[in-house]
CSV table of C-alpha atoms in Angstrom, one decimal:
chain,number,residue,atom,x,y,z
A,11,MET,CA,-24.2,-4.3,-31.8
A,12,LEU,CA,-26.7,-1.7,-30.6
A,13,LYS,CA,-26.5,-3.0,-27.1
A,14,LYS,CA,-22.7,-2.7,-27.2
A,15,LEU,CA,-23.0,0.9,-28.4
A,16,CYS,CA,-25.4,1.8,-25.7
A,17,LEU,CA,-23.1,0.3,-23.1
A,18,LEU,CA,-20.2,2.3,-24.5
A,19,LEU,CA,-22.2,5.5,-24.4
A,20,ALA,CA,-23.4,4.9,-20.9
A,21,ALA,CA,-19.8,4.1,-19.9
A,22,LEU,CA,-18.8,7.4,-21.4
A,23,LEU,CA,-21.3,9.2,-19.2
A,24,VAL,CA,-19.9,7.4,-16.1
A,25,ILE,CA,-16.4,8.5,-17.2
A,26,CYS,CA,-17.5,12.1,-17.5
A,27,ALA,CA,-19.1,11.9,-14.0
A,28,GLY,CA,-16.0,10.3,-12.5
A,29,ILE,CA,-13.0,11.9,-14.3
A,30,GLY,CA,-10.2,12.9,-12.0
A,31,TRP,CA,-10.1,10.0,-9.5
A,32,GLY,CA,-8.6,6.5,-10.0
A,33,ILE,CA,-11.3,4.0,-10.8
A,34,VAL,CA,-14.1,5.4,-12.8
A,35,ARG,CA,-17.5,5.4,-11.2
A,36,VAL,CA,-20.3,7.9,-10.3
A,37,ARG,CA,-19.4,9.8,-7.1
A,38,THR,CA,-22.0,10.5,-4.5
A,39,ALA,CA,-21.9,13.3,-2.0
A,40,ALA,CA,-20.9,11.0,0.8
A,41,GLU,CA,-17.9,9.6,-1.0
A,42,ILE,CA,-14.3,10.7,-0.2
A,43,PRO,CA,-12.0,9.2,-2.8
A,44,MET,CA,-8.4,8.6,-1.9
A,45,PRO,CA,-5.9,6.7,-4.1
A,46,VAL,CA,-3.4,4.6,-2.3
A,47,LEU,CA,-0.1,3.9,-4.1
A,48,MET,CA,2.1,0.9,-3.3
A,49,TYR,CA,5.8,0.9,-3.8
A,50,HIS,CA,8.5,-1.6,-2.7
A,51,ASN,CA,12.2,-1.3,-3.7
A,52,ILE,CA,13.7,1.7,-5.4
A,53,VAL,CA,16.8,1.3,-7.6
A,54,PRO,CA,19.2,3.9,-9.2
A,55,ASP,CA,18.3,5.2,-12.6
A,56,GLY,CA,19.6,2.9,-15.4
A,57,GLU,CA,19.2,-0.4,-13.4
A,58,ASP,CA,16.9,-3.1,-14.4
A,59,CYS,CA,13.5,-3.3,-12.6
A,60,ASN,CA,11.1,-6.1,-11.8
A,61,GLU,CA,7.4,-5.9,-10.7
A,62,MET,CA,8.6,-5.0,-7.1
A,63,SER,CA,11.0,-2.2,-8.1
A,64,ILE,CA,11.1,1.2,-9.8
A,65,THR,CA,13.9,3.7,-10.5
A,66,ALA,CA,14.4,6.8,-8.4
A,67,GLY,CA,13.7,8.8,-11.5
A,68,ARG,CA,10.2,7.2,-11.9
A,69,LEU,CA,9.5,7.9,-8.2
A,70,GLU,CA,10.4,11.6,-8.6
A,71,GLU,CA,8.2,11.8,-11.7
A,72,ASP,CA,5.3,10.3,-9.7
A,73,LEU,CA,5.8,12.8,-6.9
A,74,GLN,CA,5.9,15.7,-9.3
A,75,TRP,CA,2.8,14.5,-11.2
A,76,LEU,CA,0.8,14.2,-7.9
A,77,ALA,CA,1.8,17.7,-6.9
A,78,ASP,CA,1.0,19.1,-10.4
A,79,ASN,CA,-2.4,17.5,-10.3
A,80,GLY,CA,-3.4,18.9,-6.9
A,81,TYR,CA,-2.9,15.8,-4.7
A,82,THR,CA,-1.9,16.3,-1.1
A,83,THR,CA,0.0,13.4,0.5
A,84,VAL,CA,-1.3,12.3,3.9
A,85,LEU,CA,-0.1,9.9,6.7
A,86,PRO,CA,-2.1,7.1,8.2
A,87,ARG,CA,-2.0,8.7,11.6
A,88,GLU,CA,-3.5,11.9,10.1
A,89,LEU,CA,-6.3,9.8,8.6
A,90,ALA,CA,-6.9,8.1,11.9
A,91,ALA,CA,-7.2,11.6,13.5
A,92,GLY,CA,-9.7,12.7,10.9
A,93,LYS,CA,-7.3,15.1,9.1
A,94,VAL,CA,-8.2,14.6,5.5
A,95,PRO,CA,-7.0,17.2,2.9
A,96,GLU,CA,-9.2,18.1,-0.1
A,97,LYS,CA,-7.6,15.8,-2.6
A,98,PRO,CA,-5.7,13.2,-0.5
A,99,VAL,CA,-3.3,10.5,-1.7
A,100,LEU,CA,-1.6,7.9,0.5
A,101,ILE,CA,1.9,6.8,-0.5
A,102,THR,CA,3.0,3.4,0.9
A,103,PHE,CA,6.3,1.5,0.8
A,104,ASP,CA,6.2,-2.2,1.7
A,105,ASP,CA,9.0,-4.3,3.2
A,106,GLY,CA,11.3,-1.5,4.3
A,107,TYR,CA,14.1,-1.8,1.8
A,108,ARG,CA,17.2,0.2,2.6
A,109,SER,CA,16.6,2.0,-0.7
A,110,ASN,CA,13.5,3.6,0.9
A,111,TYR,CA,16.0,5.5,3.1
A,112,GLU,CA,18.8,6.0,0.6
A,113,LEU,CA,16.8,6.9,-2.5
A,114,ALA,CA,13.2,7.5,-1.7
A,115,TYR,CA,13.6,9.5,1.5
A,116,PRO,CA,15.7,12.3,-0.1
A,117,LEU,CA,13.0,12.7,-2.7
A,118,LEU,CA,10.3,12.9,-0.1
A,119,LEU,CA,12.3,15.6,1.6
A,120,LYS,CA,12.9,17.4,-1.7
A,121,HIS,CA,9.2,17.4,-2.6
A,122,GLN,CA,7.9,17.6,1.0
A,123,ALA,CA,5.8,14.5,0.3
A,124,LYS,CA,4.6,12.2,3.0
A,125,ALA,CA,4.7,8.4,3.0
A,126,VAL,CA,4.3,5.4,5.2
A,127,ILE,CA,7.0,2.7,5.2
A,128,SER,CA,5.8,-0.7,6.5
A,129,ILE,CA,8.7,-2.8,7.8
A,130,MET,CA,9.1,-6.5,8.4
A,131,THR,CA,10.6,-6.1,11.9
A,132,LEU,CA,12.5,-9.3,11.8
A,133,MET,CA,14.9,-7.5,9.5
A,134,GLN,CA,15.5,-4.8,12.0
A,135,ASP,CA,15.8,-7.4,14.8
A,136,CYS,CA,18.5,-9.3,12.9
A,137,TRP,CA,19.7,-6.6,11.2
A,138,SER,CA,20.0,-7.1,7.4
A,139,ASP,CA,21.9,-4.4,5.5
A,140,GLU,CA,19.4,-4.7,2.7
A,141,PHE,CA,16.7,-3.1,4.9
A,142,VAL,CA,16.3,0.0,6.9
A,143,SER,CA,17.7,0.1,10.4
A,144,TRP,CA,16.0,1.4,13.5
A,145,ILE,CA,18.2,4.5,13.4
A,146,MET,CA,17.1,5.2,9.8
A,147,CYS,CA,13.5,4.7,10.9
A,148,GLN,CA,13.9,7.1,13.7
A,149,GLU,CA,15.5,9.8,11.4
A,150,MET,CA,12.7,9.5,8.9
A,151,HIS,CA,10.0,9.6,11.5
A,152,ALA,CA,11.5,12.7,13.1
A,153,SER,CA,11.2,14.5,9.8
A,154,GLY,CA,7.4,14.5,10.1
A,155,LEU,CA,7.1,13.2,6.5
A,156,VAL,CA,7.4,9.5,7.2
A,157,GLU,CA,5.4,7.1,9.3
A,158,ILE,CA,6.7,3.7,10.1
A,159,GLY,CA,4.0,1.0,9.7
A,160,SER,CA,3.9,-2.7,10.3
A,161,HIS,CA,4.3,-5.5,7.7
A,162,ALA,CA,4.3,-8.0,10.5
A,163,TYR,CA,7.4,-9.6,12.1
A,164,ALA,CA,8.2,-12.7,10.1
A,165,LEU,CA,4.8,-13.5,8.5
A,166,HIS,CA,6.0,-12.4,5.0
A,167,ASN,CA,7.1,-16.1,4.6
A,168,LEU,CA,10.5,-15.2,6.1
A,169,ASP,CA,11.6,-18.8,6.6
A,170,GLU,CA,12.8,-21.4,4.2
A,171,ARG,CA,10.4,-19.8,1.6
A,172,ALA,CA,12.7,-16.7,1.6
A,173,GLY,CA,9.8,-14.2,1.5
A,174,ARG,CA,8.2,-15.7,-1.6
A,175,PHE,CA,4.4,-16.0,-2.2
A,176,ILE,CA,3.5,-19.7,-2.6
A,177,PRO,CA,0.4,-20.2,-4.7
A,178,GLY,CA,-2.1,-22.7,-3.3
A,179,GLU,CA,-0.7,-22.4,0.2
A,180,PRO,CA,-1.5,-20.1,3.1
A,181,ASN,CA,0.6,-16.9,3.0
A,182,GLY,CA,1.1,-14.2,5.5
A,183,VAL,CA,-1.6,-14.1,8.2
A,184,GLU,CA,-3.7,-16.8,6.5
A,185,ARG,CA,-4.5,-19.7,8.9
A,186,LEU,CA,-3.0,-23.1,8.1
A,187,PRO,CA,-5.4,-26.1,7.5
A,188,GLY,CA,-6.0,-27.8,10.8
A,189,GLU,CA,-4.1,-25.2,12.8
A,190,SER,CA,-5.3,-25.0,16.4
A,191,ASP,CA,-6.2,-21.7,18.2
A,192,ALA,CA,-3.0,-22.0,20.3
A,193,GLU,CA,-0.9,-22.6,17.2
A,194,PHE,CA,-2.4,-19.7,15.3
A,195,GLN,CA,-1.9,-17.5,18.4
A,196,THR,CA,1.8,-18.3,18.5
A,197,ARG,CA,2.5,-18.2,14.8
A,198,VAL,CA,0.3,-15.3,13.7
A,199,LEU,CA,-1.1,-13.2,16.5
A,200,ASP,CA,2.0,-13.1,18.6
A,201,ASP,CA,4.0,-12.2,15.4
A,202,ILE,CA,1.7,-9.2,14.7
A,203,GLN,CA,1.9,-8.1,18.4
A,204,LYS,CA,5.7,-8.4,18.4
A,205,SER,CA,5.9,-6.2,15.3
A,206,PHE,CA,3.7,-3.6,16.9
A,207,ASP,CA,5.7,-3.6,20.2
A,208,LEU,CA,9.0,-3.3,18.4
A,209,ILE,CA,8.0,-0.3,16.3
A,210,ALA,CA,6.4,1.3,19.4
A,211,GLU,CA,9.5,0.8,21.4
A,212,ASN,CA,12.0,1.9,18.8
A,213,VAL,CA,10.1,4.6,16.9
A,214,ALA,CA,6.4,5.3,17.8
A,215,PRO,CA,3.2,3.3,18.1
A,216,PRO,CA,2.3,2.4,14.5
A,217,THR,CA,-1.2,3.2,13.2
A,218,PHE,CA,-0.8,1.4,9.8
A,219,PHE,CA,-0.7,-2.3,8.9
A,220,ALA,CA,0.0,-3.6,5.4
A,221,TYR,CA,-1.1,-7.2,5.0
A,222,PRO,CA,1.8,-9.4,3.8
A,223,PHE,CA,0.9,-10.4,0.2
A,224,GLY,CA,-2.4,-8.5,0.7
A,225,ARG,CA,-3.9,-11.6,2.4
A,226,ASN,CA,-6.0,-11.3,5.5
A,227,ASP,CA,-7.8,-13.9,7.7
A,228,PRO,CA,-10.9,-13.4,9.9
A,229,ASP,CA,-9.2,-15.0,12.9
A,230,ALA,CA,-6.6,-12.2,12.8
A,231,ASP,CA,-9.1,-9.3,12.4
A,232,ALA,CA,-9.8,-8.6,16.0
A,233,LEU,CA,-6.2,-8.1,17.0
A,234,ILE,CA,-5.3,-6.1,13.9
A,235,GLN,CA,-8.3,-3.8,14.3
A,236,GLU,CA,-7.4,-3.3,18.0
A,237,LEU,CA,-3.8,-2.4,17.2
A,238,PHE,CA,-4.0,-0.5,13.8
A,239,PRO,CA,-6.6,2.1,12.9
A,240,VAL,CA,-5.6,1.9,9.3
A,241,THR,CA,-4.9,-1.2,7.2
A,242,ALA,CA,-4.3,-1.9,3.5
A,243,SER,CA,-4.7,-4.7,1.0
A,244,THR,CA,-3.7,-4.7,-2.7
A,245,HIS,CA,-6.9,-4.4,-4.8
A,246,PRO,CA,-6.4,-1.9,-7.7
A,247,ARG,CA,-9.0,0.7,-7.2
A,248,THR,CA,-9.4,4.0,-5.4
A,249,ALA,CA,-10.3,3.9,-1.7
A,250,ASP,CA,-13.4,5.5,-0.5
A,251,LEU,CA,-12.8,7.0,3.0
A,252,ALA,CA,-16.5,7.2,3.7
A,253,GLU,CA,-16.3,3.4,4.0
A,254,GLY,CA,-13.7,3.6,6.7
A,255,LEU,CA,-10.0,3.0,7.0
A,256,ARG,CA,-9.9,-0.8,7.0
A,257,ASP,CA,-8.5,-2.8,4.1
A,258,LEU,CA,-7.8,0.2,1.9
A,259,PRO,CA,-7.3,-0.9,-1.7
A,260,ARG,CA,-4.0,0.0,-3.3
A,261,TYR,CA,-2.6,0.5,-6.8
A,262,SER,CA,0.8,-1.3,-7.3
A,263,VAL,CA,3.2,1.1,-9.0
A,264,THR,CA,5.6,-0.4,-11.5
A,265,MET,CA,7.8,1.0,-14.3
A,266,LYS,CA,4.9,0.2,-16.7
A,267,ASP,CA,2.2,1.6,-14.5
A,268,SER,CA,3.1,5.0,-13.2
A,269,ALA,CA,1.0,7.1,-10.8
A,270,ALA,CA,-0.2,9.1,-13.9
A,271,ARG,CA,-1.2,6.0,-15.8
A,272,LEU,CA,-3.0,4.5,-12.8
A,273,LEU,CA,-4.8,7.6,-11.7
A,274,ASP,CA,-5.4,9.2,-15.1
A,275,PRO,CA,-5.8,6.2,-17.4
A,276,PRO,CA,-6.2,6.4,-21.2
A,277,LEU,CA,-9.7,6.8,-22.6
A,278,LEU,CA,-10.0,3.2,-23.7
A,279,THR,CA,-9.2,2.0,-20.2
A,280,ARG,CA,-11.8,4.3,-18.8
A,281,LEU,CA,-14.4,3.0,-21.2
A,282,LYS,CA,-13.6,-0.6,-20.2
A,283,ASN,CA,-13.8,0.3,-16.5
A,284,GLY,CA,-17.1,2.1,-17.1
A,285,VAL,CA,-18.6,-1.0,-18.8
A,286,LYS,CA,-17.4,-3.1,-15.8
A,287,VAL,CA,-19.2,-0.7,-13.4
A,288,LEU,CA,-22.4,-0.9,-15.4
A,289,LEU,CA,-22.2,-4.7,-15.5
A,290,GLY,CA,-21.4,-4.9,-11.8
A,291,ARG,CA,-17.9,-6.3,-12.3
A,292,GLU,CA,-15.9,-3.6,-10.7
A,293,SER,CA,-12.8,-5.0,-9.0
């Protein structure tokens, strides 16, 4: 009992030292904390949502909360150029749903907030009316508020799996068992290069790559690092820019977990996170 009490008290000290930025931990002088928020589809207010969608009203609440709490939105190309505001936040949209243009983009304009939209370029190549077109991408890019990033060409399982994550099987850039170098080159590396080339040709050379399903593979690292200065995964913690711009962790925003809840969690959550830090179990 005494040990638990000591842990809780110590966790409280960690919280007091780390209040105000995402995951709770003691901040050193060298650290540059930056939360990265991950969104997908946006739906009109009143519609049902799943884990990959939120309403336009929730997005606007998030944008207002970030502004009210002193955050400044930043683009990947600005990070790559070393332009980091005092309290940065990176807003990301994965997949490139058409709602990113029809519902999210007007809110970005209204709040003068910046965001990166990572597209699966097969959808622009086809083109599917459920996803943004090249013309939409060009318009958003021209605003200076939106950067178009890569989510690969067809590596988001855009085959008979219909974009679904398949547990127990390789997903995204992951290498298949027994796959030869030549096969991996054709299936994965050529796919990533094609995505980069299409975005560069139709909009501007992308600086940001969002790993499909948040999965990476060491055999794809060299090409991805050559093409994209900034990359992101899906681990739910605040990024530390002092550690570089590779595999930035991201918080997944849902109707249950708003930006406010993720970045300014309740006291009990902070206590639990503080204990995890002390025990070396921080995710």
